[in-house]
């Protein structure tokens, strides 16, 4: 392992002394022969950190992998006003007067509230009002009643002929 490390620095493997690299070391060929399988196995056995490298994030990955940024939801006018107001503004105040902005409808007036004379008038009024609102229906009812009368009269005439 020591020989390989020294060779990586651009020095001969036989040198044991580490020195400052020289300018000539930059011009050495970059290609290195591949390691034999025995050398790879010995390097891997001698590396104490090898088993833990895959469990730890590499440092600086926060800056190198930007995530897709999504546009934040813009607060509404009401939300923006509420953000800057203190919480006590919206707390329940026991003395605060509460009312409905839209008034509630009055209950329907019933016939029991009227006098007897007015109740009788209401019955007749409803009949007349219904005839005014639905004139076609009431005309058809009258036509049907007239047809029934004609049928009864023809039946009675036939009965009278048979008797004579």
PDB file of C-alpha atoms in Angstrom:
ATOM      1  CA  UNK A   1       0.000   0.000   0.000  1.00  0.00           C
ATOM      2  CA  UNK A   2       2.890   2.338   0.831  1.00  0.00           C
ATOM      3  CA  UNK A   3       4.554   1.595  -2.500  1.00  0.00           C
ATOM      4  CA  UNK A   4       1.362   2.404  -4.371  1.00  0.00           C
ATOM      5  CA  UNK A   5       0.876   5.663  -2.480  1.00  0.00           C
ATOM      6  CA  UNK A   6       4.402   6.778  -3.287  1.00  0.00           C
ATOM      7  CA  UNK A   7       3.929   5.798  -6.934  1.00  0.00           C
ATOM      8  CA  UNK A   8       0.765   7.909  -7.044  1.00  0.00           C
ATOM      9  CA  UNK A   9       2.840  10.910  -5.996  1.00  0.00           C
ATOM     10  CA  UNK A  10       5.022  10.419  -9.053  1.00  0.00           C
ATOM     11  CA  UNK A  11       8.078   8.870  -7.352  1.00  0.00           C
ATOM     12  CA  UNK A  12       9.676   5.551  -7.751  1.00  0.00           C
ATOM     13  CA  UNK A  13       8.294   2.775  -5.579  1.00  0.00           C
ATOM     14  CA  UNK A  14      11.718   2.026  -4.182  1.00  0.00           C
ATOM     15  CA  UNK A  15      12.076   5.454  -2.541  1.00  0.00           C
ATOM     16  CA  UNK A  16      11.131   5.444   1.091  1.00  0.00           C
ATOM     17  CA  UNK A  17      11.744   9.121   1.768  1.00  0.00           C
ATOM     18  CA  UNK A  18       8.956  11.569   1.033  1.00  0.00           C
ATOM     19  CA  UNK A  19      10.142  14.852  -0.416  1.00  0.00           C
ATOM     20  CA  UNK A  20       8.550  17.881  -1.986  1.00  0.00           C
ATOM     21  CA  UNK A  21       7.505  17.091  -5.558  1.00  0.00           C
ATOM     22  CA  UNK A  22       9.731  18.534  -8.248  1.00  0.00           C
ATOM     23  CA  UNK A  23       8.781  20.297 -11.455  1.00  0.00           C
ATOM     24  CA  UNK A  24       9.950  17.326 -13.488  1.00  0.00           C
ATOM     25  CA  UNK A  25       7.384  15.119 -11.782  1.00  0.00           C
ATOM     26  CA  UNK A  26       4.593  16.871 -13.699  1.00  0.00           C
ATOM     27  CA  UNK A  27       5.907  15.649 -17.038  1.00  0.00           C
ATOM     28  CA  UNK A  28       5.918  11.959 -16.194  1.00  0.00           C
ATOM     29  CA  UNK A  29       3.466   9.790 -18.112  1.00  0.00           C
ATOM     30  CA  UNK A  30      -0.002   9.618 -16.549  1.00  0.00           C
ATOM     31  CA  UNK A  31      -0.800   6.048 -17.566  1.00  0.00           C
ATOM     32  CA  UNK A  32      -0.200   3.407 -14.932  1.00  0.00           C
ATOM     33  CA  UNK A  33      -0.507  -0.305 -15.402  1.00  0.00           C
ATOM     34  CA  UNK A  34      -3.613  -1.898 -13.832  1.00  0.00           C
ATOM     35  CA  UNK A  35      -3.211  -3.492 -10.439  1.00  0.00           C
ATOM     36  CA  UNK A  36      -3.189  -7.237 -10.062  1.00  0.00           C
ATOM     37  CA  UNK A  37      -6.063  -8.860  -8.182  1.00  0.00           C
ATOM     38  CA  UNK A  38      -3.802  -9.684  -5.228  1.00  0.00           C
ATOM     39  CA  UNK A  39      -2.783  -6.027  -4.892  1.00  0.00           C
ATOM     40  CA  UNK A  40      -6.423  -4.921  -5.011  1.00  0.00           C
ATOM     41  CA  UNK A  41      -7.410  -7.435  -2.314  1.00  0.00           C
ATOM     42  CA  UNK A  42      -4.563  -6.391  -0.052  1.00  0.00           C
ATOM     43  CA  UNK A  43      -5.497  -2.699  -0.474  1.00  0.00           C
ATOM     44  CA  UNK A  44      -9.123  -3.373   0.328  1.00  0.00           C
ATOM     45  CA  UNK A  45      -8.273  -5.409   3.425  1.00  0.00           C
ATOM     46  CA  UNK A  46      -5.959  -2.699   4.683  1.00  0.00           C
ATOM     47  CA  UNK A  47      -8.524   0.088   4.267  1.00  0.00           C
ATOM     48  CA  UNK A  48     -10.381   0.481   7.602  1.00  0.00           C
ATOM     49  CA  UNK A  49     -12.855   3.033   6.253  1.00  0.00           C
ATOM     50  CA  UNK A  50     -13.962   0.933   3.263  1.00  0.00           C
ATOM     51  CA  UNK A  51     -17.014  -0.579   4.976  1.00  0.00           C
ATOM     52  CA  UNK A  52     -18.327   2.796   6.140  1.00  0.00           C
ATOM     53  CA  UNK A  53     -17.900   4.962   3.032  1.00  0.00           C
ATOM     54  CA  UNK A  54     -21.179   3.855   1.480  1.00  0.00           C
ATOM     55  CA  UNK A  55     -23.170   4.840   4.615  1.00  0.00           C
ATOM     56  CA  UNK A  56     -21.973   8.438   4.791  1.00  0.00           C
ATOM     57  CA  UNK A  57     -22.846  11.281   2.471  1.00  0.00           C
ATOM     58  CA  UNK A  58     -19.968  12.919   0.732  1.00  0.00           C
ATOM     59  CA  UNK A  59     -19.248  16.381   2.018  1.00  0.00           C
ATOM     60  CA  UNK A  60     -20.475  19.305  -0.038  1.00  0.00           C
ATOM     61  CA  UNK A  61     -23.308  17.411  -1.740  1.00  0.00           C
ATOM     62  CA  UNK A  62     -25.720  20.072  -0.516  1.00  0.00           C
ATOM     63  CA  UNK A  63     -24.062  22.551  -2.855  1.00  0.00           C
ATOM     64  CA  UNK A  64     -23.535  20.204  -5.790  1.00  0.00           C
ATOM     65  CA  UNK A  65     -27.048  18.701  -6.231  1.00  0.00           C
ATOM     66  CA  UNK A  66     -29.613  21.489  -6.522  1.00  0.00           C
ATOM     67  CA  UNK A  67     -33.196  20.374  -6.076  1.00  0.00           C
ATOM     68  CA  UNK A  68     -36.045  21.522  -8.273  1.00  0.00           C
ATOM     69  CA  UNK A  69     -37.432  24.687  -6.769  1.00  0.00           C
ATOM     70  CA  UNK A  70     -41.204  25.086  -6.672  1.00  0.00           C
ATOM     71  CA  UNK A  71     -42.941  28.394  -6.537  1.00  0.00           C
ATOM     72  CA  UNK A  72     -44.282  29.106  -3.094  1.00  0.00           C
ATOM     73  CA  UNK A  73     -48.001  29.661  -2.700  1.00  0.00           C
ATOM     74  CA  UNK A  74     -48.666  33.370  -2.593  1.00  0.00           C
ATOM     75  CA  UNK A  75     -50.697  34.393   0.462  1.00  0.00           C
ATOM     76  CA  UNK A  76     -53.986  36.128  -0.116  1.00  0.00           C
ATOM     77  CA  UNK A  77     -54.642  39.687   1.006  1.00  0.00           C
ATOM     78  CA  UNK A  78     -56.400  38.424   4.127  1.00  0.00           C
ATOM     79  CA  UNK A  79     -53.474  36.114   4.991  1.00  0.00           C
ATOM     80  CA  UNK A  80     -50.920  38.890   4.484  1.00  0.00           C
ATOM     81  CA  UNK A  81     -52.802  41.178   6.868  1.00  0.00           C
ATOM     82  CA  UNK A  82     -53.121  38.411   9.427  1.00  0.00           C
ATOM     83  CA  UNK A  83     -49.378  37.615   9.331  1.00  0.00           C
ATOM     84  CA  UNK A  84     -48.359  41.058  10.560  1.00  0.00           C
ATOM     85  CA  UNK A  85     -51.157  41.410  13.143  1.00  0.00           C
ATOM     86  CA  UNK A  86     -50.515  40.156  16.690  1.00  0.00           C
ATOM     87  CA  UNK A  87     -52.255  36.985  17.850  1.00  0.00           C
ATOM     88  CA  UNK A  88     -54.263  38.819  20.498  1.00  0.00           C
ATOM     89  CA  UNK A  89     -56.139  40.552  17.689  1.00  0.00           C
ATOM     90  CA  UNK A  90     -57.847  37.280  16.765  1.00  0.00           C
ATOM     91  CA  UNK A  91     -58.239  35.767  20.220  1.00  0.00           C
ATOM     92  CA  UNK A  92     -61.760  35.302  21.539  1.00  0.00           C
ATOM     93  CA  UNK A  93     -62.894  38.398  23.385  1.00  0.00           C
ATOM     94  CA  UNK A  94     -65.809  37.685  25.754  1.00  0.00           C
ATOM     95  CA  UNK A  95     -67.179  41.231  25.563  1.00  0.00           C
ATOM     96  CA  UNK A  96     -67.190  41.398  21.779  1.00  0.00           C
ATOM     97  CA  UNK A  97     -70.658  41.939  20.282  1.00  0.00           C
ATOM     98  CA  UNK A  98     -71.459  39.369  17.635  1.00  0.00           C
ATOM     99  CA  UNK A  99     -74.273  39.725  15.142  1.00  0.00           C
ATOM    100  CA  UNK A 100     -75.349  38.319  11.818  1.00  0.00           C
ATOM    101  CA  UNK A 101     -74.704  40.498   8.833  1.00  0.00           C
ATOM    102  CA  UNK A 102     -77.728  39.070   7.020  1.00  0.00           C
ATOM    103  CA  UNK A 103     -80.881  39.182   9.087  1.00  0.00           C
ATOM    104  CA  UNK A 104     -82.924  36.036   9.533  1.00  0.00           C
ATOM    105  CA  UNK A 105     -86.366  35.771   7.948  1.00  0.00           C
ATOM    106  CA  UNK A 106     -89.447  36.205  10.112  1.00  0.00           C
ATOM    107  CA  UNK A 107     -91.543  33.061  10.621  1.00  0.00           C
ATOM    108  CA  UNK A 108     -94.542  32.677   8.320  1.00  0.00           C
ATOM    109  CA  UNK A 109     -97.788  34.090   9.682  1.00  0.00           C
ATOM    110  CA  UNK A 110    -100.353  31.325  10.265  1.00  0.00           C
ATOM    111  CA  UNK A 111    -104.139  31.456   9.885  1.00  0.00           C
ATOM    112  CA  UNK A 112    -104.575  30.772  13.610  1.00  0.00           C
ATOM    113  CA  UNK A 113    -103.433  34.314  14.323  1.00  0.00           C
ATOM    114  CA  UNK A 114    -106.482  35.767  12.472  1.00  0.00           C
ATOM    115  CA  UNK A 115    -110.058  36.182  13.699  1.00  0.00           C
ATOM    116  CA  UNK A 116    -112.840  33.785  12.613  1.00  0.00           C
ATOM    117  CA  UNK A 117    -114.334  36.269  10.179  1.00  0.00           C
ATOM    118  CA  UNK A 118    -110.949  36.816   8.499  1.00  0.00           C
ATOM    119  CA  UNK A 119    -110.338  33.035   8.294  1.00  0.00           C
ATOM    120  CA  UNK A 120    -113.590  32.563   6.368  1.00  0.00           C
ATOM    121  CA  UNK A 121    -112.603  35.351   4.004  1.00  0.00           C
ATOM    122  CA  UNK A 122    -109.165  33.695   3.477  1.00  0.00           C
ATOM    123  CA  UNK A 123    -110.811  30.427   2.359  1.00  0.00           C
ATOM    124  CA  UNK A 124    -112.861  32.209  -0.304  1.00  0.00           C
ATOM    125  CA  UNK A 125    -109.932  34.408  -1.281  1.00  0.00           C
ATOM    126  CA  UNK A 126    -107.652  31.385  -1.876  1.00  0.00           C
ATOM    127  CA  UNK A 127    -110.237  29.799  -4.190  1.00  0.00           C
ATOM    128  CA  UNK A 128    -110.603  33.002  -6.240  1.00  0.00           C
ATOM    129  CA  UNK A 129    -106.861  33.542  -6.316  1.00  0.00           C
ATOM    130  CA  UNK A 130    -106.252  29.993  -7.570  1.00  0.00           C
ATOM    131  CA  UNK A 131    -108.735  30.585 -10.420  1.00  0.00           C
ATOM    132  CA  UNK A 132    -106.921  33.795 -11.367  1.00  0.00           C
ATOM    133  CA  UNK A 133    -103.481  32.208 -11.255  1.00  0.00           C
ATOM    134  CA  UNK A 134    -104.426  29.052 -13.246  1.00  0.00           C
ATOM    135  CA  UNK A 135    -107.200  30.019 -15.686  1.00  0.00           C
ATOM    136  CA  UNK A 136    -106.371  27.331 -18.284  1.00  0.00           C
ATOM    137  CA  UNK A 137    -106.636  24.507 -15.759  1.00  0.00           C
ATOM    138  CA  UNK A 138    -109.990  25.705 -14.439  1.00  0.00           C
ATOM    139  CA  UNK A 139    -111.306  26.175 -18.011  1.00  0.00           C
ATOM    140  CA  UNK A 140    -110.366  22.554 -18.814  1.00  0.00           C
ATOM    141  CA  UNK A 141    -112.101  21.393 -15.642  1.00  0.00           C
ATOM    142  CA  UNK A 142    -115.255  23.204 -16.791  1.00  0.00           C
ATOM    143  CA  UNK A 143    -114.966  21.599 -20.266  1.00  0.00           C
ATOM    144  CA  UNK A 144    -114.667  18.139 -18.688  1.00  0.00           C
ATOM    145  CA  UNK A 145    -117.694  18.842 -16.498  1.00  0.00           C
ATOM    146  CA  UNK A 146    -119.682  19.976 -19.578  1.00  0.00           C
ATOM    147  CA  UNK A 147    -118.711  16.779 -21.450  1.00  0.00           C
ATOM    148  CA  UNK A 148    -119.905  14.698 -18.487  1.00  0.00           C
ATOM    149  CA  UNK A 149    -123.227  16.555 -18.483  1.00  0.00           C
ATOM    150  CA  UNK A 150    -123.674  15.970 -22.236  1.00  0.00           C
ATOM    151  CA  UNK A 151    -122.943  12.265 -21.739  1.00  0.00           C
ATOM    152  CA  UNK A 152    -125.481  12.061 -18.874  1.00  0.00           C
ATOM    153  CA  UNK A 153    -128.146  13.816 -20.948  1.00  0.00           C
ATOM    154  CA  UNK A 154    -127.658  11.480 -23.924  1.00  0.00           C
ATOM    155  CA  UNK A 155    -127.863   8.469 -21.612  1.00  0.00           C
ATOM    156  CA  UNK A 156    -131.089   9.743 -20.042  1.00  0.00           C
ATOM    157  CA  UNK A 157    -132.617  10.388 -23.515  1.00  0.00           C
ATOM    158  CA  UNK A 158    -131.751   6.848 -24.586  1.00  0.00           C
ATOM    159  CA  UNK A 159    -133.309   5.471 -21.408  1.00  0.00           C
ATOM    160  CA  UNK A 160    -136.477   7.538 -21.992  1.00  0.00           C
ATOM    161  CA  UNK A 161    -136.803   6.194 -25.572  1.00  0.00           C
ATOM    162  CA  UNK A 162    -136.488   2.646 -24.373  1.00  0.00           C
ATOM    163  CA  UNK A 163    -139.205   3.148 -21.783  1.00  0.00           C
ATOM    164  CA  UNK A 164    -141.694   4.553 -24.336  1.00  0.00           C
TER     165      UNK A 164
END
